mmCIF file of N, CA and C in Angstrom:
data_model
loop_
_atom_site.group_PDB
_atom_site.id
_atom_site.type_symbol
_atom_site.label_atom_id
_atom_site.label_comp_id
_atom_site.label_asym_id
_atom_site.label_seq_id
_atom_site.Cartn_x
_atom_site.Cartn_y
_atom_site.Cartn_z
ATOM 1 N N MET L 1 -70.916 17.370 -8.545
ATOM 2 C CA MET L 1 -70.894 15.977 -8.887
ATOM 3 C C MET L 1 -70.262 15.819 -10.268
ATOM 4 N N PHE L 2 -69.272 14.974 -10.346
ATOM 5 C CA PHE L 2 -68.562 14.690 -11.594
ATOM 6 C C PHE L 2 -69.473 13.933 -12.562
ATOM 7 N N VAL L 3 -69.554 14.393 -13.809
ATOM 8 C CA VAL L 3 -70.386 13.747 -14.820
ATOM 9 C C VAL L 3 -69.548 13.181 -15.961
ATOM 10 N N ASN L 4 -68.604 13.967 -16.486
ATOM 11 C CA ASN L 4 -67.920 13.560 -17.705
ATOM 12 C C ASN L 4 -66.566 14.258 -17.814
ATOM 13 N N PHE L 5 -65.615 13.563 -18.425
ATOM 14 C CA PHE L 5 -64.301 14.143 -18.704
ATOM 15 C C PHE L 5 -63.915 13.761 -20.124
ATOM 16 N N LYS L 6 -63.426 14.743 -20.893
ATOM 17 C CA LYS L 6 -62.963 14.497 -22.267
ATOM 18 C C LYS L 6 -61.545 15.011 -22.417
ATOM 19 N N VAL L 7 -60.784 14.305 -23.230
ATOM 20 C CA VAL L 7 -59.422 14.727 -23.532
ATOM 21 C C VAL L 7 -59.141 14.398 -24.995
ATOM 22 N N LYS L 8 -58.298 15.217 -25.616
ATOM 23 C CA LYS L 8 -57.911 14.991 -27.009
ATOM 24 C C LYS L 8 -56.446 15.389 -27.170
ATOM 25 N N ASN L 9 -55.711 14.580 -27.918
ATOM 26 C CA ASN L 9 -54.301 14.818 -28.216
ATOM 27 C C ASN L 9 -53.451 14.873 -26.947
ATOM 28 N N TYR L 10 -53.583 13.831 -26.148
ATOM 29 C CA TYR L 10 -52.800 13.730 -24.918
ATOM 30 C C TYR L 10 -52.277 12.304 -24.793
ATOM 31 N N LYS L 11 -50.968 12.170 -24.738
ATOM 32 C CA LYS L 11 -50.283 10.876 -24.611
ATOM 33 C C LYS L 11 -50.843 9.864 -25.596
ATOM 34 N N SER L 12 -51.528 8.838 -25.134
ATOM 35 C CA SER L 12 -52.004 7.786 -26.038
ATOM 36 C C SER L 12 -53.363 8.087 -26.671
ATOM 37 N N PHE L 13 -53.915 9.265 -26.427
ATOM 38 C CA PHE L 13 -55.234 9.619 -26.952
ATOM 39 C C PHE L 13 -55.113 10.653 -28.065
ATOM 40 N N LYS L 14 -55.229 10.204 -29.298
ATOM 41 C CA LYS L 14 -55.176 11.109 -30.457
ATOM 42 C C LYS L 14 -56.508 11.832 -30.614
ATOM 43 N N ASP L 15 -57.587 11.064 -30.645
ATOM 44 C CA ASP L 15 -58.929 11.609 -30.839
ATOM 45 C C ASP L 15 -59.596 11.808 -29.482
ATOM 46 N N PHE L 16 -60.808 12.364 -29.518
ATOM 47 C CA PHE L 16 -61.543 12.564 -28.276
ATOM 48 C C PHE L 16 -61.696 11.245 -27.532
ATOM 49 N N THR L 17 -61.387 11.277 -26.264
ATOM 50 C CA THR L 17 -61.621 10.153 -25.376
ATOM 51 C C THR L 17 -62.522 10.661 -24.268
ATOM 52 N N ASP L 18 -63.558 9.912 -23.996
ATOM 53 C CA ASP L 18 -64.621 10.351 -23.107
ATOM 54 C C ASP L 18 -64.744 9.378 -21.939
ATOM 55 N N PHE L 19 -64.644 9.890 -20.716
ATOM 56 C CA PHE L 19 -64.873 9.096 -19.512
ATOM 57 C C PHE L 19 -66.139 9.639 -18.865
ATOM 58 N N SER L 20 -67.204 8.860 -18.900
ATOM 59 C CA SER L 20 -68.499 9.339 -18.449
ATOM 60 C C SER L 20 -68.991 8.548 -17.241
ATOM 61 N N MET L 21 -69.615 9.250 -16.319
ATOM 62 C CA MET L 21 -70.238 8.629 -15.159
ATOM 63 C C MET L 21 -71.753 8.526 -15.335
ATOM 64 N N GLU L 22 -72.252 8.809 -16.526
ATOM 65 C CA GLU L 22 -73.680 8.672 -16.787
ATOM 66 C C GLU L 22 -74.016 7.194 -16.961
ATOM 67 N N ALA L 23 -75.083 6.764 -16.320
ATOM 68 C CA ALA L 23 -75.513 5.370 -16.392
ATOM 69 C C ALA L 23 -76.188 5.106 -17.737
ATOM 70 N N THR L 24 -76.029 3.892 -18.223
ATOM 71 C CA THR L 24 -76.703 3.502 -19.465
ATOM 72 C C THR L 24 -78.125 3.056 -19.152
ATOM 73 N N LYS L 25 -78.879 2.790 -20.183
ATOM 74 C CA LYS L 25 -80.279 2.375 -20.020
ATOM 75 C C LYS L 25 -80.435 0.851 -20.004
ATOM 76 N N LEU L 26 -79.338 0.107 -19.832
ATOM 77 C CA LEU L 26 -79.421 -1.348 -19.829
ATOM 78 C C LEU L 26 -80.319 -1.824 -18.697
ATOM 79 N N LYS L 27 -81.239 -2.710 -19.002
ATOM 80 C CA LYS L 27 -82.230 -3.159 -18.030
ATOM 81 C C LYS L 27 -81.708 -4.248 -17.094
ATOM 82 N N ASN L 28 -80.693 -5.010 -17.539
ATOM 83 C CA ASN L 28 -80.245 -6.154 -16.748
ATOM 84 C C ASN L 28 -79.206 -5.793 -15.688
ATOM 85 N N LEU L 29 -78.917 -4.517 -15.512
ATOM 86 C CA LEU L 29 -77.949 -4.089 -14.512
ATOM 87 C C LEU L 29 -78.647 -3.661 -13.236
ATOM 88 N N SER L 30 -77.968 -3.835 -12.130
ATOM 89 C CA SER L 30 -78.500 -3.456 -10.834
ATOM 90 C C SER L 30 -78.513 -1.940 -10.679
ATOM 91 N N ASP L 31 -79.508 -1.429 -9.990
ATOM 92 C CA ASP L 31 -79.603 0.004 -9.732
ATOM 93 C C ASP L 31 -78.875 0.411 -8.463
ATOM 94 N N SER L 32 -78.191 -0.532 -7.812
ATOM 95 C CA SER L 32 -77.529 -0.214 -6.543
ATOM 96 C C SER L 32 -76.330 0.717 -6.725
ATOM 97 N N ASN L 33 -75.806 0.832 -7.927
ATOM 98 C CA ASN L 33 -74.661 1.707 -8.185
ATOM 99 C C ASN L 33 -75.078 2.979 -8.921
ATOM 100 N N VAL L 34 -76.377 3.263 -8.958
ATOM 101 C CA VAL L 34 -76.898 4.399 -9.722
ATOM 102 C C VAL L 34 -77.719 5.313 -8.812
ATOM 103 N N PHE L 35 -77.556 6.603 -8.994
ATOM 104 C CA PHE L 35 -78.422 7.569 -8.331
ATOM 105 C C PHE L 35 -78.839 8.608 -9.369
ATOM 106 N N THR L 36 -79.870 9.369 -9.062
ATOM 107 C CA THR L 36 -80.437 10.290 -10.036
ATOM 108 C C THR L 36 -80.451 11.718 -9.490
ATOM 109 N N ILE L 37 -80.048 12.646 -10.357
ATOM 110 C CA ILE L 37 -80.162 14.076 -10.066
ATOM 111 C C ILE L 37 -80.998 14.671 -11.196
ATOM 112 N N LYS L 38 -82.213 15.061 -10.885
ATOM 113 C CA LYS L 38 -83.096 15.691 -11.893
ATOM 114 C C LYS L 38 -83.134 14.908 -13.205
ATOM 115 N N LYS L 39 -83.433 13.645 -13.138
ATOM 116 C CA LYS L 39 -83.577 12.746 -14.288
ATOM 117 C C LYS L 39 -82.268 12.401 -14.991
ATOM 118 N N ILE L 40 -81.128 12.765 -14.407
ATOM 119 C CA ILE L 40 -79.841 12.339 -14.940
ATOM 120 C C ILE L 40 -79.345 11.205 -14.054
ATOM 121 N N SER L 41 -79.205 10.028 -14.624
ATOM 122 C CA SER L 41 -78.741 8.861 -13.877
ATOM 123 C C SER L 41 -77.220 8.804 -13.925
ATOM 124 N N LEU L 42 -76.613 8.813 -12.743
ATOM 125 C CA LEU L 42 -75.158 8.790 -12.630
ATOM 126 C C LEU L 42 -74.704 7.583 -11.828
ATOM 127 N N LEU L 43 -73.496 7.135 -12.128
ATOM 128 C CA LEU L 43 -72.906 6.018 -11.400
ATOM 129 C C LEU L 43 -72.262 6.520 -10.113
ATOM 130 N N LYS L 44 -72.367 5.735 -9.062
ATOM 131 C CA LYS L 44 -71.688 6.062 -7.806
ATOM 132 C C LYS L 44 -70.201 5.746 -7.915
ATOM 133 N N THR L 45 -69.882 4.670 -8.606
ATOM 134 C CA THR L 45 -68.493 4.244 -8.786
ATOM 135 C C THR L 45 -68.292 3.754 -10.218
ATOM 136 N N ALA L 46 -67.051 3.707 -10.635
ATOM 137 C CA ALA L 46 -66.710 3.192 -11.961
ATOM 138 C C ALA L 46 -65.359 2.494 -11.875
ATOM 139 N N VAL L 47 -65.118 1.621 -12.822
ATOM 140 C CA VAL L 47 -63.857 0.884 -12.900
ATOM 141 C C VAL L 47 -63.282 1.081 -14.288
ATOM 142 N N ILE L 48 -61.992 1.332 -14.348
ATOM 143 C CA ILE L 48 -61.297 1.420 -15.635
ATOM 144 C C ILE L 48 -60.479 0.146 -15.760
ATOM 145 N N TYR L 49 -60.746 -0.620 -16.801
ATOM 146 C CA TYR L 49 -59.975 -1.840 -17.004
ATOM 147 C C TYR L 49 -59.639 -1.992 -18.474
ATOM 148 N N GLY L 50 -58.604 -2.770 -18.740
ATOM 149 C CA GLY L 50 -58.190 -2.995 -20.117
ATOM 150 C C GLY L 50 -56.830 -3.649 -20.152
ATOM 151 N N ALA L 51 -56.374 -3.903 -21.332
ATOM 152 C CA ALA L 51 -55.077 -4.562 -21.525
ATOM 153 C C ALA L 51 -53.946 -3.629 -21.112
ATOM 154 N N ASN L 52 -52.781 -4.207 -20.938
ATOM 155 C CA ASN L 52 -51.601 -3.392 -20.648
ATOM 156 C C ASN L 52 -51.391 -2.389 -21.777
ATOM 157 N N ALA L 53 -50.956 -1.200 -21.426
ATOM 158 C CA ALA L 53 -50.659 -0.121 -22.375
ATOM 159 C C ALA L 53 -51.882 0.311 -23.188
ATOM 160 N N SER L 54 -53.079 0.201 -22.600
ATOM 161 C CA SER L 54 -54.291 0.619 -23.317
ATOM 162 C C SER L 54 -54.762 2.018 -22.930
ATOM 163 N N GLY L 55 -54.066 2.674 -21.995
ATOM 164 C CA GLY L 55 -54.387 4.054 -21.658
ATOM 165 C C GLY L 55 -55.087 4.249 -20.329
ATOM 166 N N LYS L 56 -55.175 3.218 -19.500
ATOM 167 C CA LYS L 56 -55.855 3.349 -18.210
ATOM 168 C C LYS L 56 -55.217 4.437 -17.353
ATOM 169 N N SER L 57 -53.930 4.404 -17.220
ATOM 170 C CA SER L 57 -53.230 5.409 -16.413
ATOM 171 C C SER L 57 -53.273 6.777 -17.085
ATOM 172 N N ASN L 58 -53.243 6.798 -18.398
ATOM 173 C CA ASN L 58 -53.221 8.078 -19.108
ATOM 174 C C ASN L 58 -54.502 8.885 -18.934
ATOM 175 N N ILE L 59 -55.645 8.221 -18.797
ATOM 176 C CA ILE L 59 -56.885 8.971 -18.572
ATOM 177 C C ILE L 59 -56.850 9.618 -17.187
ATOM 178 N N LEU L 60 -56.310 8.910 -16.206
ATOM 179 C CA LEU L 60 -56.162 9.474 -14.862
ATOM 180 C C LEU L 60 -55.108 10.577 -14.849
ATOM 181 N N ASN L 61 -54.021 10.379 -15.591
ATOM 182 C CA ASN L 61 -52.989 11.423 -15.717
ATOM 183 C C ASN L 61 -53.564 12.685 -16.363
ATOM 184 N N ALA L 62 -54.421 12.510 -17.359
ATOM 185 C CA ALA L 62 -55.038 13.658 -18.036
ATOM 186 C C ALA L 62 -55.923 14.431 -17.068
ATOM 187 N N MET L 63 -56.691 13.734 -16.246
ATOM 188 C CA MET L 63 -57.531 14.404 -15.249
ATOM 189 C C MET L 63 -56.667 15.176 -14.254
ATOM 190 N N GLU L 64 -55.590 14.548 -13.814
ATOM 191 C CA GLU L 64 -54.685 15.205 -12.864
ATOM 192 C C GLU L 64 -54.011 16.421 -13.500
ATOM 193 N N LYS L 65 -53.628 16.298 -14.763
ATOM 194 C CA LYS L 65 -52.975 17.419 -15.441
ATOM 195 C C LYS L 65 -53.937 18.591 -15.590
ATOM 196 N N MET L 66 -55.178 18.317 -15.974
ATOM 197 C CA MET L 66 -56.159 19.385 -16.094
ATOM 198 C C MET L 66 -56.355 20.074 -14.746
ATOM 199 N N LYS L 67 -56.484 19.290 -13.714
ATOM 200 C CA LYS L 67 -56.660 19.851 -12.366
ATOM 201 C C LYS L 67 -55.481 20.749 -11.993
ATOM 202 N N ALA L 68 -54.276 20.278 -12.241
ATOM 203 C CA ALA L 68 -53.076 21.045 -11.883
ATOM 204 C C ALA L 68 -52.990 22.340 -12.684
ATOM 205 N N ILE L 69 -53.311 22.291 -13.964
ATOM 206 C CA ILE L 69 -53.269 23.502 -14.794
ATOM 207 C C ILE L 69 -54.276 24.518 -14.280
ATOM 208 N N VAL L 70 -55.466 24.070 -13.921
ATOM 209 C CA VAL L 70 -56.479 24.981 -13.393
ATOM 210 C C VAL L 70 -56.026 25.562 -12.053
ATOM 211 N N MET L 71 -55.492 24.712 -11.186
ATOM 212 C CA MET L 71 -55.075 25.165 -9.851
ATOM 213 C C MET L 71 -53.940 26.189 -9.929
ATOM 214 N N PHE L 72 -53.022 26.012 -10.883
ATOM 215 C CA PHE L 72 -51.862 26.890 -10.977
ATOM 216 C C PHE L 72 -51.979 27.913 -12.108
ATOM 217 N N SER L 73 -53.156 28.064 -12.694
ATOM 218 C CA SER L 73 -53.305 28.946 -13.849
ATOM 219 C C SER L 73 -53.057 30.416 -13.517
ATOM 220 N N ILE L 74 -53.135 30.776 -12.274
ATOM 221 C CA ILE L 74 -52.871 32.159 -11.877
ATOM 222 C C ILE L 74 -51.388 32.480 -11.960
ATOM 223 N N ASP L 75 -50.557 31.463 -11.814
ATOM 224 C CA ASP L 75 -49.104 31.636 -11.844
ATOM 225 C C ASP L 75 -48.568 31.030 -13.137
ATOM 226 N N ILE L 76 -48.312 31.868 -14.134
ATOM 227 C CA ILE L 76 -47.876 31.404 -15.461
ATOM 228 C C ILE L 76 -46.609 30.575 -15.364
ATOM 229 N N GLU L 77 -45.683 30.937 -14.517
ATOM 230 C CA GLU L 77 -44.420 30.191 -14.409
ATOM 231 C C GLU L 77 -44.664 28.753 -13.943
ATOM 232 N N LYS L 78 -45.588 28.559 -13.021
ATOM 233 C CA LYS L 78 -45.912 27.197 -12.571
ATOM 234 C C LYS L 78 -46.625 26.432 -13.678
ATOM 235 N N THR L 79 -47.475 27.123 -14.432
ATOM 236 C CA THR L 79 -48.187 26.471 -15.524
ATOM 237 C C THR L 79 -47.222 26.000 -16.603
ATOM 238 N N LYS L 80 -46.164 26.755 -16.854
ATOM 239 C CA LYS L 80 -45.210 26.404 -17.908
ATOM 240 C C LYS L 80 -44.465 25.110 -17.620
ATOM 241 N N LYS L 81 -44.445 24.668 -16.377
ATOM 242 C CA LYS L 81 -43.736 23.429 -16.071
ATOM 243 C C LYS L 81 -44.488 22.188 -16.561
ATOM 244 N N TYR L 82 -45.743 22.367 -16.970
ATOM 245 C CA TYR L 82 -46.511 21.239 -17.480
ATOM 246 C C TYR L 82 -46.182 21.046 -18.950
ATOM 247 N N GLN L 83 -45.375 20.062 -19.215
ATOM 248 C CA GLN L 83 -44.935 19.815 -20.584
ATOM 249 C C GLN L 83 -46.113 19.417 -21.460
ATOM 250 N N HIS L 84 -46.009 19.808 -22.705
ATOM 251 C CA HIS L 84 -46.988 19.387 -23.698
ATOM 252 C C HIS L 84 -46.726 17.918 -23.985
ATOM 253 N N GLU L 85 -47.721 17.083 -23.816
ATOM 254 C CA GLU L 85 -47.559 15.648 -24.016
ATOM 255 C C GLU L 85 -48.576 15.162 -25.050
ATOM 256 N N PRO L 86 -48.411 15.572 -26.306
ATOM 257 C CA PRO L 86 -49.376 15.197 -27.334
ATOM 258 C C PRO L 86 -49.208 13.752 -27.783
ATOM 259 N N PHE L 87 -50.170 13.310 -28.564
ATOM 260 C CA PHE L 87 -50.084 12.010 -29.221
ATOM 261 C C PHE L 87 -48.959 12.095 -30.245
ATOM 262 N N LEU L 88 -47.926 11.263 -30.107
ATOM 263 C CA LEU L 88 -46.714 11.411 -30.924
ATOM 264 C C LEU L 88 -46.621 10.455 -32.107
ATOM 265 N N LEU L 89 -47.602 9.598 -32.285
ATOM 266 C CA LEU L 89 -47.535 8.645 -33.393
ATOM 267 C C LEU L 89 -48.127 9.199 -34.686
ATOM 268 N N ASN L 90 -48.326 10.509 -34.734
ATOM 269 C CA ASN L 90 -48.869 11.160 -35.909
ATOM 270 C C ASN L 90 -48.244 12.556 -35.986
ATOM 271 N N THR L 91 -47.659 12.898 -37.113
ATOM 272 C CA THR L 91 -46.987 14.200 -37.232
ATOM 273 C C THR L 91 -47.963 15.368 -37.186
ATOM 274 N N ASP L 92 -49.230 15.142 -37.513
ATOM 275 C CA ASP L 92 -50.233 16.215 -37.455
ATOM 276 C C ASP L 92 -50.538 16.646 -36.021
ATOM 277 N N THR L 93 -50.498 15.710 -35.101
ATOM 278 C CA THR L 93 -50.868 16.023 -33.717
ATOM 279 C C THR L 93 -49.693 16.472 -32.862
ATOM 280 N N GLU L 94 -48.497 16.281 -33.353
ATOM 281 C CA GLU L 94 -47.302 16.603 -32.581
ATOM 282 C C GLU L 94 -47.267 18.060 -32.117
ATOM 283 N N ASN L 95 -47.709 18.965 -32.962
ATOM 284 C CA ASN L 95 -47.704 20.388 -32.627
ATOM 285 C C ASN L 95 -49.111 20.951 -32.387
ATOM 286 N N SER L 96 -50.091 20.082 -32.367
ATOM 287 C CA SER L 96 -51.468 20.504 -32.121
ATOM 288 C C SER L 96 -51.718 20.663 -30.625
ATOM 289 N N PRO L 97 -52.675 21.507 -30.248
ATOM 290 C CA PRO L 97 -52.964 21.695 -28.823
ATOM 291 C C PRO L 97 -53.659 20.475 -28.220
ATOM 292 N N THR L 98 -53.579 20.384 -26.913
ATOM 293 C CA THR L 98 -54.274 19.354 -26.155
ATOM 294 C C THR L 98 -55.548 19.976 -25.602
ATOM 295 N N LEU L 99 -56.642 19.227 -25.687
ATOM 296 C CA LEU L 99 -57.929 19.714 -25.210
ATOM 297 C C LEU L 99 -58.355 18.932 -23.976
ATOM 298 N N PHE L 100 -58.836 19.643 -22.970
ATOM 299 C CA PHE L 100 -59.399 19.047 -21.765
ATOM 300 C C PHE L 100 -60.792 19.645 -21.558
ATOM 301 N N GLU L 101 -61.763 18.807 -21.185
ATOM 302 C CA GLU L 101 -63.105 19.310 -20.885
ATOM 303 C C GLU L 101 -63.710 18.479 -19.765
ATOM 304 N N PHE L 102 -64.381 19.155 -18.849
ATOM 305 C CA PHE L 102 -64.926 18.550 -17.649
ATOM 306 C C PHE L 102 -66.367 19.003 -17.490
ATOM 307 N N ILE L 103 -67.281 18.065 -17.234
ATOM 308 C CA ILE L 103 -68.683 18.392 -16.999
ATOM 309 C C ILE L 103 -69.018 17.987 -15.570
ATOM 310 N N PHE L 104 -69.654 18.904 -14.852
ATOM 311 C CA PHE L 104 -70.034 18.611 -13.472
ATOM 312 C C PHE L 104 -71.353 19.290 -13.149
ATOM 313 N N ILE L 105 -71.996 18.823 -12.074
ATOM 314 C CA ILE L 105 -73.263 19.383 -11.619
ATOM 315 C C ILE L 105 -73.038 19.997 -10.246
ATOM 316 N N LEU L 106 -73.519 21.228 -10.103
ATOM 317 C CA LEU L 106 -73.418 21.940 -8.833
ATOM 318 C C LEU L 106 -74.707 22.731 -8.638
ATOM 319 N N ASP L 107 -75.394 22.498 -7.541
ATOM 320 C CA ASP L 107 -76.644 23.199 -7.232
ATOM 321 C C ASP L 107 -77.660 23.098 -8.368
ATOM 322 N N ASN L 108 -77.855 21.889 -8.863
ATOM 323 C CA ASN L 108 -78.817 21.597 -9.943
ATOM 324 C C ASN L 108 -78.552 22.357 -11.241
ATOM 325 N N ILE L 109 -77.300 22.717 -11.460
ATOM 326 C CA ILE L 109 -76.881 23.324 -12.724
ATOM 327 C C ILE L 109 -75.721 22.506 -13.271
ATOM 328 N N ARG L 110 -75.817 22.160 -14.543
ATOM 329 C CA ARG L 110 -74.766 21.395 -15.221
ATOM 330 C C ARG L 110 -73.802 22.383 -15.855
ATOM 331 N N TYR L 111 -72.523 22.255 -15.518
ATOM 332 C CA TYR L 111 -71.490 23.127 -16.067
ATOM 333 C C TYR L 111 -70.578 22.316 -16.985
ATOM 334 N N ARG L 112 -70.121 22.965 -18.054
ATOM 335 C CA ARG L 112 -69.164 22.354 -18.977
ATOM 336 C C ARG L 112 -68.005 23.333 -19.126
ATOM 337 N N TYR L 113 -66.853 22.939 -18.580
ATOM 338 C CA TYR L 113 -65.672 23.796 -18.606
ATOM 339 C C TYR L 113 -64.555 23.086 -19.352
ATOM 340 N N GLY L 114 -63.832 23.820 -20.190
ATOM 341 C CA GLY L 114 -62.724 23.214 -20.902
ATOM 342 C C GLY L 114 -61.759 24.248 -21.437
ATOM 343 N N PHE L 115 -60.631 23.750 -21.919
ATOM 344 C CA PHE L 115 -59.630 24.622 -22.522
ATOM 345 C C PHE L 115 -58.710 23.801 -23.414
ATOM 346 N N GLU L 116 -58.011 24.523 -24.301
ATOM 347 C CA GLU L 116 -56.968 23.946 -25.143
ATOM 348 C C GLU L 116 -55.658 24.602 -24.748
ATOM 349 N N ILE L 117 -54.614 23.809 -24.621
ATOM 350 C CA ILE L 117 -53.310 24.328 -24.225
ATOM 351 C C ILE L 117 -52.271 23.828 -25.210
ATOM 352 N N ASN L 118 -51.315 24.683 -25.560
ATOM 353 C CA ASN L 118 -50.309 24.286 -26.549
ATOM 354 C C ASN L 118 -48.981 23.943 -25.884
ATOM 355 N N ALA L 119 -47.962 23.719 -26.697
ATOM 356 C CA ALA L 119 -46.651 23.285 -26.210
ATOM 357 C C ALA L 119 -45.965 24.333 -25.347
ATOM 358 N N LYS L 120 -46.341 25.597 -25.499
ATOM 359 C CA LYS L 120 -45.735 26.671 -24.704
ATOM 360 C C LYS L 120 -46.532 26.958 -23.437
ATOM 361 N N ALA L 121 -47.436 26.060 -23.078
ATOM 362 C CA ALA L 121 -48.301 26.191 -21.898
ATOM 363 C C ALA L 121 -49.178 27.442 -21.983
ATOM 364 N N ILE L 122 -49.549 27.797 -23.203
ATOM 365 C CA ILE L 122 -50.446 28.931 -23.407
ATOM 366 C C ILE L 122 -51.844 28.378 -23.640
ATOM 367 N N ILE L 123 -52.792 28.884 -22.897
ATOM 368 C CA ILE L 123 -54.176 28.463 -23.084
ATOM 369 C C ILE L 123 -54.729 29.205 -24.292
ATOM 370 N N LEU L 124 -55.025 28.448 -25.341
ATOM 371 C CA LEU L 124 -55.477 29.034 -26.601
ATOM 372 C C LEU L 124 -56.960 29.378 -26.574
ATOM 373 N N ASN L 125 -57.755 28.488 -26.032
ATOM 374 C CA ASN L 125 -59.204 28.674 -25.931
ATOM 375 C C ASN L 125 -59.635 28.198 -24.553
ATOM 376 N N GLU L 126 -60.628 28.856 -24.010
ATOM 377 C CA GLU L 126 -61.187 28.461 -22.718
ATOM 378 C C GLU L 126 -62.669 28.765 -22.759
ATOM 379 N N TRP L 127 -63.493 27.900 -22.167
ATOM 380 C CA TRP L 127 -64.930 28.093 -22.220
ATOM 381 C C TRP L 127 -65.600 27.559 -20.959
ATOM 382 N N LEU L 128 -66.762 28.130 -20.682
ATOM 383 C CA LEU L 128 -67.608 27.671 -19.587
ATOM 384 C C LEU L 128 -69.055 27.876 -20.005
ATOM 385 N N TYR L 129 -69.829 26.807 -19.935
ATOM 386 C CA TYR L 129 -71.248 26.839 -20.263
ATOM 387 C C TYR L 129 -72.023 26.298 -19.069
ATOM 388 N N GLN L 130 -73.275 26.694 -18.971
ATOM 389 C CA GLN L 130 -74.143 26.143 -17.939
ATOM 390 C C GLN L 130 -75.481 25.766 -18.534
ATOM 391 N N LYS L 131 -76.123 24.802 -17.891
ATOM 392 C CA LYS L 131 -77.450 24.376 -18.317
ATOM 393 C C LYS L 131 -78.224 23.964 -17.073
ATOM 394 N N LYS L 132 -79.363 24.587 -16.852
ATOM 395 C CA LYS L 132 -80.194 24.220 -15.709
ATOM 396 C C LYS L 132 -80.762 22.829 -15.940
ATOM 397 N N LEU L 133 -80.890 22.079 -14.869
ATOM 398 C CA LEU L 133 -81.390 20.711 -14.968
ATOM 399 C C LEU L 133 -82.918 20.711 -14.919
ATOM 400 N N GLN L 134 -83.505 21.203 -15.971
ATOM 401 C CA GLN L 134 -84.949 21.191 -16.106
ATOM 402 C C GLN L 134 -85.297 20.902 -17.558
ATOM 403 N N LEU L 135 -86.502 20.516 -17.769
ATOM 404 C CA LEU L 135 -86.960 20.148 -19.102
ATOM 405 C C LEU L 135 -86.829 21.326 -20.072
ATOM 406 N N TYR L 136 -86.300 21.073 -21.239
ATOM 407 C CA TYR L 136 -86.143 22.047 -22.328
ATOM 408 C C TYR L 136 -85.182 23.190 -22.013
ATOM 409 N N ALA L 137 -84.320 23.024 -21.061
ATOM 410 C CA ALA L 137 -83.343 24.079 -20.748
ATOM 411 C C ALA L 137 -82.277 24.117 -21.836
ATOM 412 N N GLN L 138 -81.838 25.309 -22.156
ATOM 413 C CA GLN L 138 -80.792 25.514 -23.152
ATOM 414 C C GLN L 138 -79.452 25.702 -22.458
ATOM 415 N N GLU L 139 -78.385 25.253 -23.110
ATOM 416 C CA GLU L 139 -77.054 25.511 -22.594
ATOM 417 C C GLU L 139 -76.721 26.982 -22.853
ATOM 418 N N VAL L 140 -76.217 27.662 -21.812
ATOM 419 C CA VAL L 140 -75.926 29.097 -21.885
ATOM 420 C C VAL L 140 -74.425 29.300 -21.767
ATOM 421 N N GLN L 141 -73.884 30.102 -22.661
ATOM 422 C CA GLN L 141 -72.454 30.416 -22.637
ATOM 423 C C GLN L 141 -72.195 31.435 -21.523
ATOM 424 N N LEU L 142 -71.323 31.093 -20.577
ATOM 425 C CA LEU L 142 -70.920 32.043 -19.539
ATOM 426 C C LEU L 142 -69.709 32.840 -19.986
ATOM 427 N N PHE L 143 -68.742 32.150 -20.606
ATOM 428 C CA PHE L 143 -67.637 32.863 -21.232
ATOM 429 C C PHE L 143 -66.922 31.953 -22.219
ATOM 430 N N VAL L 144 -66.315 32.591 -23.211
ATOM 431 C CA VAL L 144 -65.427 31.941 -24.166
ATOM 432 C C VAL L 144 -64.320 32.933 -24.414
ATOM 433 N N ARG L 145 -63.090 32.487 -24.231
ATOM 434 C CA ARG L 145 -61.967 33.387 -24.503
ATOM 435 C C ARG L 145 -60.821 32.629 -25.120
#
């Protein structure tokens, strides 16, 4: 189950941008679009809206790019075709890596997977953490490379 997606230094997103499916605690909203997994309230559906050129398509493009990089990561030549598309309105970010991170729940375990990729399509950092969905559970590092 998809919980959260973060991206940094990608197209129109200079700083961390977070797309979350976690429900808020607002009391005046209907519960018909919310379900719960071990005390985590998640939305069944979400809508992205905003003004023209506000980044709606770019958040979806970032998710698709992360998916494609993961799917083709075994074949370096295919991975290299994914151009580095950093935030270009700042000279500091032009050569900085792009960060992608995805949080999901599988079999009552919350996983957090992410990586940073540079202009040469080289994955600089990659990580995977898990956390059991129980009270006082700690996040456990599965790997960092």
